[in-house]
Amino acid sequence: MMELEQKSASPTFFKKHQESFYKSLEDKHTTLEFEDSDDPLNSRMVLNMGPSHPATHGVLRLLLQLNGETIEKAKLDLGYLHRGVEKIAENKTYQEFMPYTDRMDYLSPYSNNVALCLAVEKLADVEVPERAQYIRMIGAELARISAHLLWLGTMVMDSGAISFFIWTFREREKIYDIMDQLAGHRFTVSHARIGGVANDITDDAMALIKEFVQTFPKELKGFHSMLDRNRIFVDRNVDVGVVSTEKAIDLGATGPILRGSGYAYDIRRFEPYLKYDEMDFEIPTRLEGDNLARYYVRMEEMHESIRILRQCLDRLPKGPIRANDAKQAYPSKDEVYYSMEGMIHDFMMTDTGICPPEGAEVYHAVEAPKGELGYFIQSDGTGHPWRLKVNAPSFRNLQVLEHSLEGASISDTVLIIGSIDPVMGEADK
Amino acid sequence: MGLESALGEGFITTRVDDLVGWARANSTWPMPMGLACCAIEMMAFAGPRYDASRFGSEVMRFSPRQSDLLIVAGWCSYKMSHAVRRIWDQMPDPKWCIAMGACASTGGMHRCYGVVQGIDNFLPVDAYISGCPPRPDALLNALMTIQEKVKTEHSVLLDA
Amino acid sequence: MAYVEHEHGVSHPISVYRSTSDLTLVVPRDLLIETLPKLKEEHHFIYLVDIVGTDRFVEGDRFEVLYNLIDLKQGRRLVVKTFADEDIPVLPSASAIWTNASWHEREIFDMYGVHFTEHPDLRRVYLPEDFEYYPLRKEFPLLGIPGSIDLPTSTPDQEASS
């Protein structure tokens, strides 16, 4: 249900905040006048949507200035999930902070782990063994499929079909099972470690991944045949929420939004990390910039992910899974349990952690399912970062949402939010 | 009452209590207050594998007016706490509340300025679930605990 | 690096260094408003990725603001760094140059209290307007200041009637 509220019934808490939020709708084009003599039917109103709304994918709050059914102006209120992870990061060691990244973009925790570890490794100049890089790629691509599946389920649900969500969740459960075998937790995996990964792929996990890679394309084909020619789905999405290429770049759109608007910007190609430069894959791009274009981009990305997964499985080399240097990475469990040095190193890594050189700065980005996820770290030479900034793709895409909602119809709002696919945990930091 | 004297003191009220308790326990419609990561596990709880409909709780109502059970899934920031409280106030009695996950129960790993250290600071909580995030099995377990609680409540006497 | 020297000569106040990976320009804040449009118009840095604020916790020039830019034509990344003073933390807004600078600047205002002149809508982005502190400043404690943000009143009757 929508929380329909007019200004007269505006919430009583955080008065100053509400006042300035409502006031922000006013500018030289818009004024908030509720008793308008020219408008006896009161077709101009302010619609307050959220923060608890089933279709805002979390706790986003929108303030929409309506004229009839058209949105004249939209303002977003973020911060309903703000907990200050950047402040937490300054009080944690690099490795301790890694589990928090799981809870940033909680639809694809693996990509977030990898992003932080890559940034710290770049900062402290740690060499990661090849097998670990491949395992990270496998995890990150599985996370991408998993995130896109959740988007697919919820977006199709937004456009009217409930049962689709159950099918995509069935596939997601398979990925959860793989993660369970691979990392020991089905959801927030925390599998990557600075200098490598926590543990090797077991045979069970390998068998599950191989089975998934075999069966998933068939399911994906089923999804395509269900939606591609579905009149309701296509009509509701075509020419809705159009973002032109220039606008997308000017608004700093990233990920599928930018690619759906016609610019093939993908960090995996732009600044290749891990082994993506050796992989053979396409960057799906569409020119239309509407909801349907974003749908196709994400669906094709899932195909490409399967392609990358196949190549990773073919090329997966043998070897260690973590850097063999006790100053840079955790020693293996065998060493910790059976040798004194191993135990001391383990203790030192947990207590102090890795200490990058003083004054070093790094920005490292990966292509997370939502777009460019970057970590900016400034080191002061201790085990804690002096400043850690997360460049969250959802935050940037929500800004595109604020602009692309203007001029849209109120009935399309939910769909546009669905196709932008924000994760509030990440946008709110 | 004639029947009461024939059947024994409190017979009808206890029987009706049982019936109402049974009906309420097996039709607890949850209001999914999905805030953060736990919300995804809550979706899995409603999804095909864990299937909450076995317990009569498949009807996720996003309107607080239609639901009996508030599942707070995820960390609750100070800014959000007012909205959560308003939703709780809008739910009709009788109502129950589950704090799902470490963050909702105690603040968990998010020990920082933005997060309320446990939603029991402003809500009466009936069941806490540990885990970050808990598996859907744990949520099912909490639901069953709530059902036990509902069944043993003296609903008729309280309502009268 | 070459084009900076070409543009301004080596003795110019703009200095250049390379951090772990990216080229960083250090621009004094009075030159910022002319440098940023030049980078966009003449050097094709049309894509603003991020604006980062930092608290250096030193006397004078306490806050650091970094603009992370991408040249989409040649695929280069450039970081522009500038400083803001603690007493008058004011910088010119870049939102007229890149529209998406707006929210990033609001975030820095929220977290550090750095003001941006001629910003179209400078409000806090995460925390409620009623909050008086700037949480990412180093002197702010991790657990916050008790009583600085309200919790809902726990009597249900008061809330329901509002």
PDB file of C-alpha atoms in Angstrom, chain A residues 199-427:
ATOM      1  CA  ASN A 199      39.401 -21.755   1.247  1.00  0.00           C
ATOM      2  CA  ASP A 200      39.700 -23.732  -1.928  1.00  0.00           C
ATOM      3  CA  ILE A 201      36.777 -24.914  -4.019  1.00  0.00           C
ATOM      4  CA  THR A 202      35.694 -28.307  -2.733  1.00  0.00           C
ATOM      5  CA  ASP A 203      34.704 -31.109  -5.091  1.00  0.00           C
ATOM      6  CA  ASP A 204      31.090 -30.773  -4.001  1.00  0.00           C
ATOM      7  CA  ALA A 205      31.080 -27.066  -4.783  1.00  0.00           C
ATOM      8  CA  MET A 206      32.749 -27.742  -8.127  1.00  0.00           C
ATOM      9  CA  ALA A 207      30.099 -30.297  -9.024  1.00  0.00           C
ATOM     10  CA  LEU A 208      27.343 -27.836  -8.086  1.00  0.00           C
ATOM     11  CA  ILE A 209      28.896 -25.025 -10.136  1.00  0.00           C
ATOM     12  CA  LYS A 210      29.286 -27.308 -13.165  1.00  0.00           C
ATOM     13  CA  GLU A 211      25.702 -28.410 -12.861  1.00  0.00           C
ATOM     14  CA  PHE A 212      24.516 -24.828 -12.529  1.00  0.00           C
ATOM     15  CA  VAL A 213      26.482 -23.724 -15.582  1.00  0.00           C
ATOM     16  CA  GLN A 214      24.899 -26.591 -17.514  1.00  0.00           C
ATOM     17  CA  THR A 215      21.311 -26.051 -16.462  1.00  0.00           C
ATOM     18  CA  PHE A 216      21.035 -22.308 -16.033  1.00  0.00           C
ATOM     19  CA  PRO A 217      21.116 -21.296 -19.731  1.00  0.00           C
ATOM     20  CA  LYS A 218      18.037 -23.453 -20.262  1.00  0.00           C
ATOM     21  CA  GLU A 219      16.225 -21.638 -17.451  1.00  0.00           C
ATOM     22  CA  LEU A 220      17.337 -18.300 -18.812  1.00  0.00           C
ATOM     23  CA  LYS A 221      15.929 -19.262 -22.191  1.00  0.00           C
ATOM     24  CA  GLY A 222      12.671 -20.021 -20.425  1.00  0.00           C
ATOM     25  CA  PHE A 223      12.670 -16.556 -18.853  1.00  0.00           C
ATOM     26  CA  HIS A 224      13.324 -15.012 -22.240  1.00  0.00           C
ATOM     27  CA  SER A 225      10.491 -16.907 -23.898  1.00  0.00           C
ATOM     28  CA  MET A 226       8.205 -15.833 -21.068  1.00  0.00           C
ATOM     29  CA  LEU A 227       8.979 -12.126 -21.287  1.00  0.00           C
ATOM     30  CA  ASP A 228      10.443 -11.125 -24.642  1.00  0.00           C
ATOM     31  CA  ARG A 229       7.172 -11.364 -26.512  1.00  0.00           C
ATOM     32  CA  ASN A 230       4.902 -10.802 -23.551  1.00  0.00           C
ATOM     33  CA  ARG A 231       2.613  -7.998 -24.584  1.00  0.00           C
ATOM     34  CA  ILE A 232       1.952  -6.697 -21.085  1.00  0.00           C
ATOM     35  CA  PHE A 233       5.582  -6.695 -20.052  1.00  0.00           C
ATOM     36  CA  VAL A 234       6.851  -5.060 -23.233  1.00  0.00           C
ATOM     37  CA  ASP A 235       4.126  -2.434 -23.378  1.00  0.00           C
ATOM     38  CA  ARG A 236       4.665  -1.452 -19.795  1.00  0.00           C
ATOM     39  CA  ASN A 237       8.407  -1.092 -20.263  1.00  0.00           C
ATOM     40  CA  VAL A 238       9.042   0.239 -23.715  1.00  0.00           C
ATOM     41  CA  ASP A 239       9.740   4.001 -23.834  1.00  0.00           C
ATOM     42  CA  VAL A 240       9.421   4.261 -20.077  1.00  0.00           C
ATOM     43  CA  GLY A 241      12.089   5.982 -18.029  1.00  0.00           C
ATOM     44  CA  VAL A 242      14.185   6.982 -21.014  1.00  0.00           C
ATOM     45  CA  VAL A 243      17.698   8.232 -20.229  1.00  0.00           C
ATOM     46  CA  SER A 244      19.661   9.483 -23.219  1.00  0.00           C
ATOM     47  CA  THR A 245      23.373   8.802 -23.559  1.00  0.00           C
ATOM     48  CA  GLU A 246      24.415  12.402 -22.887  1.00  0.00           C
ATOM     49  CA  LYS A 247      22.120  12.627 -19.891  1.00  0.00           C
ATOM     50  CA  ALA A 248      23.366   9.325 -18.523  1.00  0.00           C
ATOM     51  CA  ILE A 249      26.982  10.469 -18.688  1.00  0.00           C
ATOM     52  CA  ASP A 250      26.166  13.888 -17.285  1.00  0.00           C
ATOM     53  CA  LEU A 251      24.235  12.327 -14.417  1.00  0.00           C
ATOM     54  CA  GLY A 252      27.018   9.872 -13.711  1.00  0.00           C
ATOM     55  CA  ALA A 253      24.973   6.755 -14.419  1.00  0.00           C
ATOM     56  CA  THR A 254      26.856   3.520 -14.164  1.00  0.00           C
ATOM     57  CA  GLY A 255      26.457  -0.163 -14.821  1.00  0.00           C
ATOM     58  CA  PRO A 256      23.447  -1.435 -16.746  1.00  0.00           C
ATOM     59  CA  ILE A 257      21.850   2.027 -16.730  1.00  0.00           C
ATOM     60  CA  LEU A 258      24.742   3.541 -18.670  1.00  0.00           C
ATOM     61  CA  ARG A 259      25.061   0.508 -20.939  1.00  0.00           C
ATOM     62  CA  GLY A 260      21.307   0.506 -21.535  1.00  0.00           C
ATOM     63  CA  SER A 261      21.675   4.129 -22.624  1.00  0.00           C
ATOM     64  CA  GLY A 262      24.218   3.281 -25.234  1.00  0.00           C
ATOM     65  CA  TYR A 263      27.649   3.696 -23.715  1.00  0.00           C
ATOM     66  CA  ALA A 264      29.709   0.525 -23.376  1.00  0.00           C
ATOM     67  CA  TYR A 265      31.467   1.416 -20.150  1.00  0.00           C
ATOM     68  CA  ASP A 266      32.426  -1.653 -18.179  1.00  0.00           C
ATOM     69  CA  ILE A 267      35.270  -1.676 -15.659  1.00  0.00           C
ATOM     70  CA  ARG A 268      36.077  -5.247 -16.653  1.00  0.00           C
ATOM     71  CA  ARG A 269      37.212  -3.821 -19.999  1.00  0.00           C
ATOM     72  CA  PHE A 270      38.028  -0.241 -19.063  1.00  0.00           C
ATOM     73  CA  GLU A 271      40.485  -1.078 -16.275  1.00  0.00           C
ATOM     74  CA  PRO A 272      40.720  -4.879 -16.285  1.00  0.00           C
ATOM     75  CA  TYR A 273      41.260  -6.494 -12.914  1.00  0.00           C
ATOM     76  CA  LEU A 274      41.706 -10.144 -11.932  1.00  0.00           C
ATOM     77  CA  LYS A 275      41.937 -12.113 -15.187  1.00  0.00           C
ATOM     78  CA  TYR A 276      39.189 -10.387 -17.121  1.00  0.00           C
ATOM     79  CA  ASP A 277      41.606  -9.253 -19.803  1.00  0.00           C
ATOM     80  CA  GLU A 278      42.131 -12.897 -20.764  1.00  0.00           C
ATOM     81  CA  MET A 279      38.433 -13.671 -20.907  1.00  0.00           C
ATOM     82  CA  ASP A 280      36.369 -13.620 -24.028  1.00  0.00           C
ATOM     83  CA  PHE A 281      33.082 -11.828 -23.416  1.00  0.00           C
ATOM     84  CA  GLU A 282      30.905  -9.090 -24.823  1.00  0.00           C
ATOM     85  CA  ILE A 283      29.611  -5.942 -23.162  1.00  0.00           C
ATOM     86  CA  PRO A 284      25.866  -5.919 -23.837  1.00  0.00           C
ATOM     87  CA  THR A 285      24.783  -2.434 -24.866  1.00  0.00           C
ATOM     88  CA  ARG A 286      21.484  -0.979 -26.024  1.00  0.00           C
ATOM     89  CA  LEU A 287      20.762   2.397 -27.502  1.00  0.00           C
ATOM     90  CA  GLU A 288      17.175   3.018 -26.421  1.00  0.00           C
ATOM     91  CA  GLY A 289      17.860   3.882 -22.786  1.00  0.00           C
ATOM     92  CA  ASP A 290      14.429   2.801 -21.589  1.00  0.00           C
ATOM     93  CA  ASN A 291      13.356   0.111 -19.147  1.00  0.00           C
ATOM     94  CA  LEU A 292      13.250  -2.557 -21.809  1.00  0.00           C
ATOM     95  CA  ALA A 293      16.821  -1.761 -22.870  1.00  0.00           C
ATOM     96  CA  ARG A 294      17.993  -2.228 -19.287  1.00  0.00           C
ATOM     97  CA  TYR A 295      16.086  -5.493 -19.151  1.00  0.00           C
ATOM     98  CA  TYR A 296      17.895  -6.773 -22.241  1.00  0.00           C
ATOM     99  CA  VAL A 297      21.257  -5.555 -20.987  1.00  0.00           C
ATOM    100  CA  ARG A 298      20.900  -7.410 -17.713  1.00  0.00           C
ATOM    101  CA  MET A 299      19.567 -10.564 -19.327  1.00  0.00           C
ATOM    102  CA  GLU A 300      22.471 -10.623 -21.761  1.00  0.00           C
ATOM    103  CA  GLU A 301      24.887  -9.967 -18.940  1.00  0.00           C
ATOM    104  CA  MET A 302      23.712 -13.166 -17.328  1.00  0.00           C
ATOM    105  CA  HIS A 303      24.521 -14.998 -20.585  1.00  0.00           C
ATOM    106  CA  GLU A 304      27.964 -13.421 -20.622  1.00  0.00           C
ATOM    107  CA  SER A 305      28.506 -14.368 -16.992  1.00  0.00           C
ATOM    108  CA  ILE A 306      27.807 -17.983 -17.843  1.00  0.00           C
ATOM    109  CA  ARG A 307      30.309 -17.667 -20.669  1.00  0.00           C
ATOM    110  CA  ILE A 308      32.948 -16.301 -18.302  1.00  0.00           C
ATOM    111  CA  LEU A 309      32.160 -19.020 -15.777  1.00  0.00           C
ATOM    112  CA  ARG A 310      32.705 -21.701 -18.442  1.00  0.00           C
ATOM    113  CA  GLN A 311      36.064 -20.221 -19.369  1.00  0.00           C
ATOM    114  CA  CYS A 312      37.076 -19.972 -15.716  1.00  0.00           C
ATOM    115  CA  LEU A 313      36.192 -23.588 -15.101  1.00  0.00           C
ATOM    116  CA  ASP A 314      38.208 -24.658 -18.151  1.00  0.00           C
ATOM    117  CA  ARG A 315      41.274 -22.656 -17.190  1.00  0.00           C
ATOM    118  CA  LEU A 316      41.216 -22.979 -13.394  1.00  0.00           C
ATOM    119  CA  PRO A 317      44.884 -23.610 -12.576  1.00  0.00           C
ATOM    120  CA  LYS A 318      46.244 -25.613  -9.678  1.00  0.00           C
ATOM    121  CA  GLY A 319      48.235 -23.946  -6.949  1.00  0.00           C
ATOM    122  CA  PRO A 320      47.998 -22.030  -3.696  1.00  0.00           C
ATOM    123  CA  ILE A 321      44.941 -19.951  -2.882  1.00  0.00           C
ATOM    124  CA  ARG A 322      46.578 -17.304  -0.731  1.00  0.00           C
ATOM    125  CA  ALA A 323      49.762 -15.262  -0.901  1.00  0.00           C
ATOM    126  CA  ASN A 324      52.515 -17.158   0.871  1.00  0.00           C
ATOM    127  CA  ASP A 325      53.808 -14.241   2.907  1.00  0.00           C
ATOM    128  CA  ALA A 326      52.885 -14.006   6.551  1.00  0.00           C
ATOM    129  CA  LYS A 327      53.217 -10.219   6.514  1.00  0.00           C
ATOM    130  CA  GLN A 328      50.583  -9.881   3.849  1.00  0.00           C
ATOM    131  CA  ALA A 329      48.032 -12.653   4.223  1.00  0.00           C
ATOM    132  CA  TYR A 330      46.680 -15.098   6.723  1.00  0.00           C
ATOM    133  CA  PRO A 331      48.696 -18.348   6.927  1.00  0.00           C
ATOM    134  CA  SER A 332      46.867 -21.551   6.061  1.00  0.00           C
ATOM    135  CA  LYS A 333      44.944 -23.322   8.799  1.00  0.00           C
ATOM    136  CA  ASP A 334      47.424 -26.220   8.757  1.00  0.00           C
ATOM    137  CA  GLU A 335      50.201 -23.862   9.678  1.00  0.00           C
ATOM    138  CA  VAL A 336      48.143 -22.168  12.368  1.00  0.00           C
ATOM    139  CA  TYR A 337      47.238 -25.422  14.061  1.00  0.00           C
ATOM    140  CA  TYR A 338      50.577 -27.195  13.843  1.00  0.00           C
ATOM    141  CA  SER A 339      53.308 -24.562  14.002  1.00  0.00           C
ATOM    142  CA  MET A 340      54.169 -21.836  16.460  1.00  0.00           C
ATOM    143  CA  GLU A 341      55.156 -19.317  13.781  1.00  0.00           C
ATOM    144  CA  GLY A 342      51.916 -19.868  11.946  1.00  0.00           C
ATOM    145  CA  MET A 343      49.955 -19.176  15.073  1.00  0.00           C
ATOM    146  CA  ILE A 344      51.893 -16.005  15.843  1.00  0.00           C
ATOM    147  CA  HIS A 345      51.447 -14.793  12.283  1.00  0.00           C
ATOM    148  CA  ASP A 346      47.745 -15.519  12.457  1.00  0.00           C
ATOM    149  CA  PHE A 347      47.517 -13.558  15.670  1.00  0.00           C
ATOM    150  CA  MET A 348      49.484 -10.654  14.215  1.00  0.00           C
ATOM    151  CA  MET A 349      47.303 -10.568  11.115  1.00  0.00           C
ATOM    152  CA  THR A 350      44.172 -10.471  13.235  1.00  0.00           C
ATOM    153  CA  ASP A 351      45.514  -7.949  15.709  1.00  0.00           C
ATOM    154  CA  THR A 352      47.384  -5.468  13.530  1.00  0.00           C
ATOM    155  CA  GLY A 353      46.668  -6.665  10.056  1.00  0.00           C
ATOM    156  CA  ILE A 354      48.301  -5.532   6.913  1.00  0.00           C
ATOM    157  CA  CYS A 355      49.979  -2.113   7.099  1.00  0.00           C
ATOM    158  CA  PRO A 356      50.198  -0.291   3.754  1.00  0.00           C
ATOM    159  CA  PRO A 357      52.825   2.452   3.365  1.00  0.00           C
ATOM    160  CA  GLU A 358      52.082   5.802   4.962  1.00  0.00           C
ATOM    161  CA  GLY A 359      50.374   8.393   2.798  1.00  0.00           C
ATOM    162  CA  ALA A 360      49.463   5.960   0.056  1.00  0.00           C
ATOM    163  CA  GLU A 361      46.193   6.552  -1.756  1.00  0.00           C
ATOM    164  CA  VAL A 362      44.346   4.164  -3.961  1.00  0.00           C
ATOM    165  CA  TYR A 363      41.166   4.044  -5.941  1.00  0.00           C
ATOM    166  CA  HIS A 364      40.200   0.653  -7.238  1.00  0.00           C
ATOM    167  CA  ALA A 365      36.927  -0.148  -8.935  1.00  0.00           C
ATOM    168  CA  VAL A 366      35.282  -3.372  -9.995  1.00  0.00           C
ATOM    169  CA  GLU A 367      32.234  -3.963 -12.102  1.00  0.00           C
ATOM    170  CA  ALA A 368      29.656  -5.003  -9.530  1.00  0.00           C
ATOM    171  CA  PRO A 369      26.211  -6.050 -10.781  1.00  0.00           C
ATOM    172  CA  LYS A 370      24.911  -2.530 -10.158  1.00  0.00           C
ATOM    173  CA  GLY A 371      27.839  -0.777 -11.800  1.00  0.00           C
ATOM    174  CA  GLU A 372      31.190   0.634 -10.910  1.00  0.00           C
ATOM    175  CA  LEU A 373      31.920  -0.152  -7.281  1.00  0.00           C
ATOM    176  CA  GLY A 374      35.055   1.608  -6.174  1.00  0.00           C
ATOM    177  CA  TYR A 375      37.000   1.841  -2.954  1.00  0.00           C
ATOM    178  CA  PHE A 376      39.101   4.881  -2.233  1.00  0.00           C
ATOM    179  CA  ILE A 377      41.534   4.278   0.601  1.00  0.00           C
ATOM    180  CA  GLN A 378      44.023   6.602   2.256  1.00  0.00           C
ATOM    181  CA  SER A 379      46.540   4.941   4.499  1.00  0.00           C
ATOM    182  CA  ASP A 380      48.360   6.440   7.462  1.00  0.00           C
ATOM    183  CA  GLY A 381      50.768   3.542   7.808  1.00  0.00           C
ATOM    184  CA  THR A 382      48.832   1.704  10.513  1.00  0.00           C
ATOM    185  CA  GLY A 383      46.566  -1.294  10.203  1.00  0.00           C
ATOM    186  CA  HIS A 384      43.473   0.908  10.032  1.00  0.00           C
ATOM    187  CA  PRO A 385      42.564   2.981   7.000  1.00  0.00           C
ATOM    188  CA  TRP A 386      42.718   6.731   7.595  1.00  0.00           C
ATOM    189  CA  ARG A 387      39.864   7.213   5.186  1.00  0.00           C
ATOM    190  CA  LEU A 388      37.885   4.648   3.287  1.00  0.00           C
ATOM    191  CA  LYS A 389      35.322   5.869   0.821  1.00  0.00           C
ATOM    192  CA  VAL A 390      32.899   3.614  -0.967  1.00  0.00           C
ATOM    193  CA  ASN A 391      31.847   4.756  -4.386  1.00  0.00           C
ATOM    194  CA  ALA A 392      28.489   3.050  -4.421  1.00  0.00           C
ATOM    195  CA  PRO A 393      26.859   2.477  -7.815  1.00  0.00           C
ATOM    196  CA  SER A 394      23.351   2.546  -6.349  1.00  0.00           C
ATOM    197  CA  PHE A 395      23.944   6.008  -4.940  1.00  0.00           C
ATOM    198  CA  ARG A 396      24.891   7.262  -8.369  1.00  0.00           C
ATOM    199  CA  ASN A 397      22.055   5.499 -10.119  1.00  0.00           C
ATOM    200  CA  LEU A 398      19.523   6.892  -7.674  1.00  0.00           C
ATOM    201  CA  GLN A 399      20.563  10.338  -8.747  1.00  0.00           C
ATOM    202  CA  VAL A 400      19.672   9.328 -12.289  1.00  0.00           C
ATOM    203  CA  LEU A 401      16.322   8.176 -10.937  1.00  0.00           C
ATOM    204  CA  GLU A 402      15.625  11.587  -9.451  1.00  0.00           C
ATOM    205  CA  HIS A 403      16.025  13.158 -12.868  1.00  0.00           C
ATOM    206  CA  SER A 404      14.430  10.442 -14.996  1.00  0.00           C
ATOM    207  CA  LEU A 405      11.253  10.447 -12.923  1.00  0.00           C
ATOM    208  CA  GLU A 406      10.477  13.993 -14.024  1.00  0.00           C
ATOM    209  CA  GLY A 407       7.826  13.905 -16.695  1.00  0.00           C
ATOM    210  CA  ALA A 408       7.002  10.252 -16.129  1.00  0.00           C
ATOM    211  CA  SER A 409       3.582   8.977 -15.254  1.00  0.00           C
ATOM    212  CA  ILE A 410       2.855   8.095 -11.655  1.00  0.00           C
ATOM    213  CA  SER A 411       1.923   4.552 -12.656  1.00  0.00           C
ATOM    214  CA  ASP A 412       5.399   4.005 -14.090  1.00  0.00           C
ATOM    215  CA  THR A 413       7.254   5.147 -10.977  1.00  0.00           C
ATOM    216  CA  VAL A 414       7.431   1.670  -9.527  1.00  0.00           C
ATOM    217  CA  LEU A 415       8.703   0.216 -12.782  1.00  0.00           C
ATOM    218  CA  ILE A 416      11.371   2.864 -13.204  1.00  0.00           C
ATOM    219  CA  ILE A 417      12.623   2.269  -9.677  1.00  0.00           C
ATOM    220  CA  GLY A 418      12.620  -1.447 -10.455  1.00  0.00           C
ATOM    221  CA  SER A 419      14.684  -1.037 -13.585  1.00  0.00           C
ATOM    222  CA  ILE A 420      17.187   1.267 -11.873  1.00  0.00           C
ATOM    223  CA  ASP A 421      17.540  -1.507  -9.291  1.00  0.00           C
ATOM    224  CA  PRO A 422      18.981   0.312  -6.304  1.00  0.00           C
ATOM    225  CA  VAL A 423      20.212  -1.427  -3.169  1.00  0.00           C
ATOM    226  CA  MET A 424      19.659   0.888  -0.285  1.00  0.00           C
ATOM    227  CA  GLY A 425      22.224  -0.719   1.989  1.00  0.00           C
ATOM    228  CA  GLU A 426      24.849   0.372  -0.473  1.00  0.00           C
ATOM    229  CA  ALA A 427      23.426   3.770  -1.370  1.00  0.00           C
TER     230      ALA A 427
END
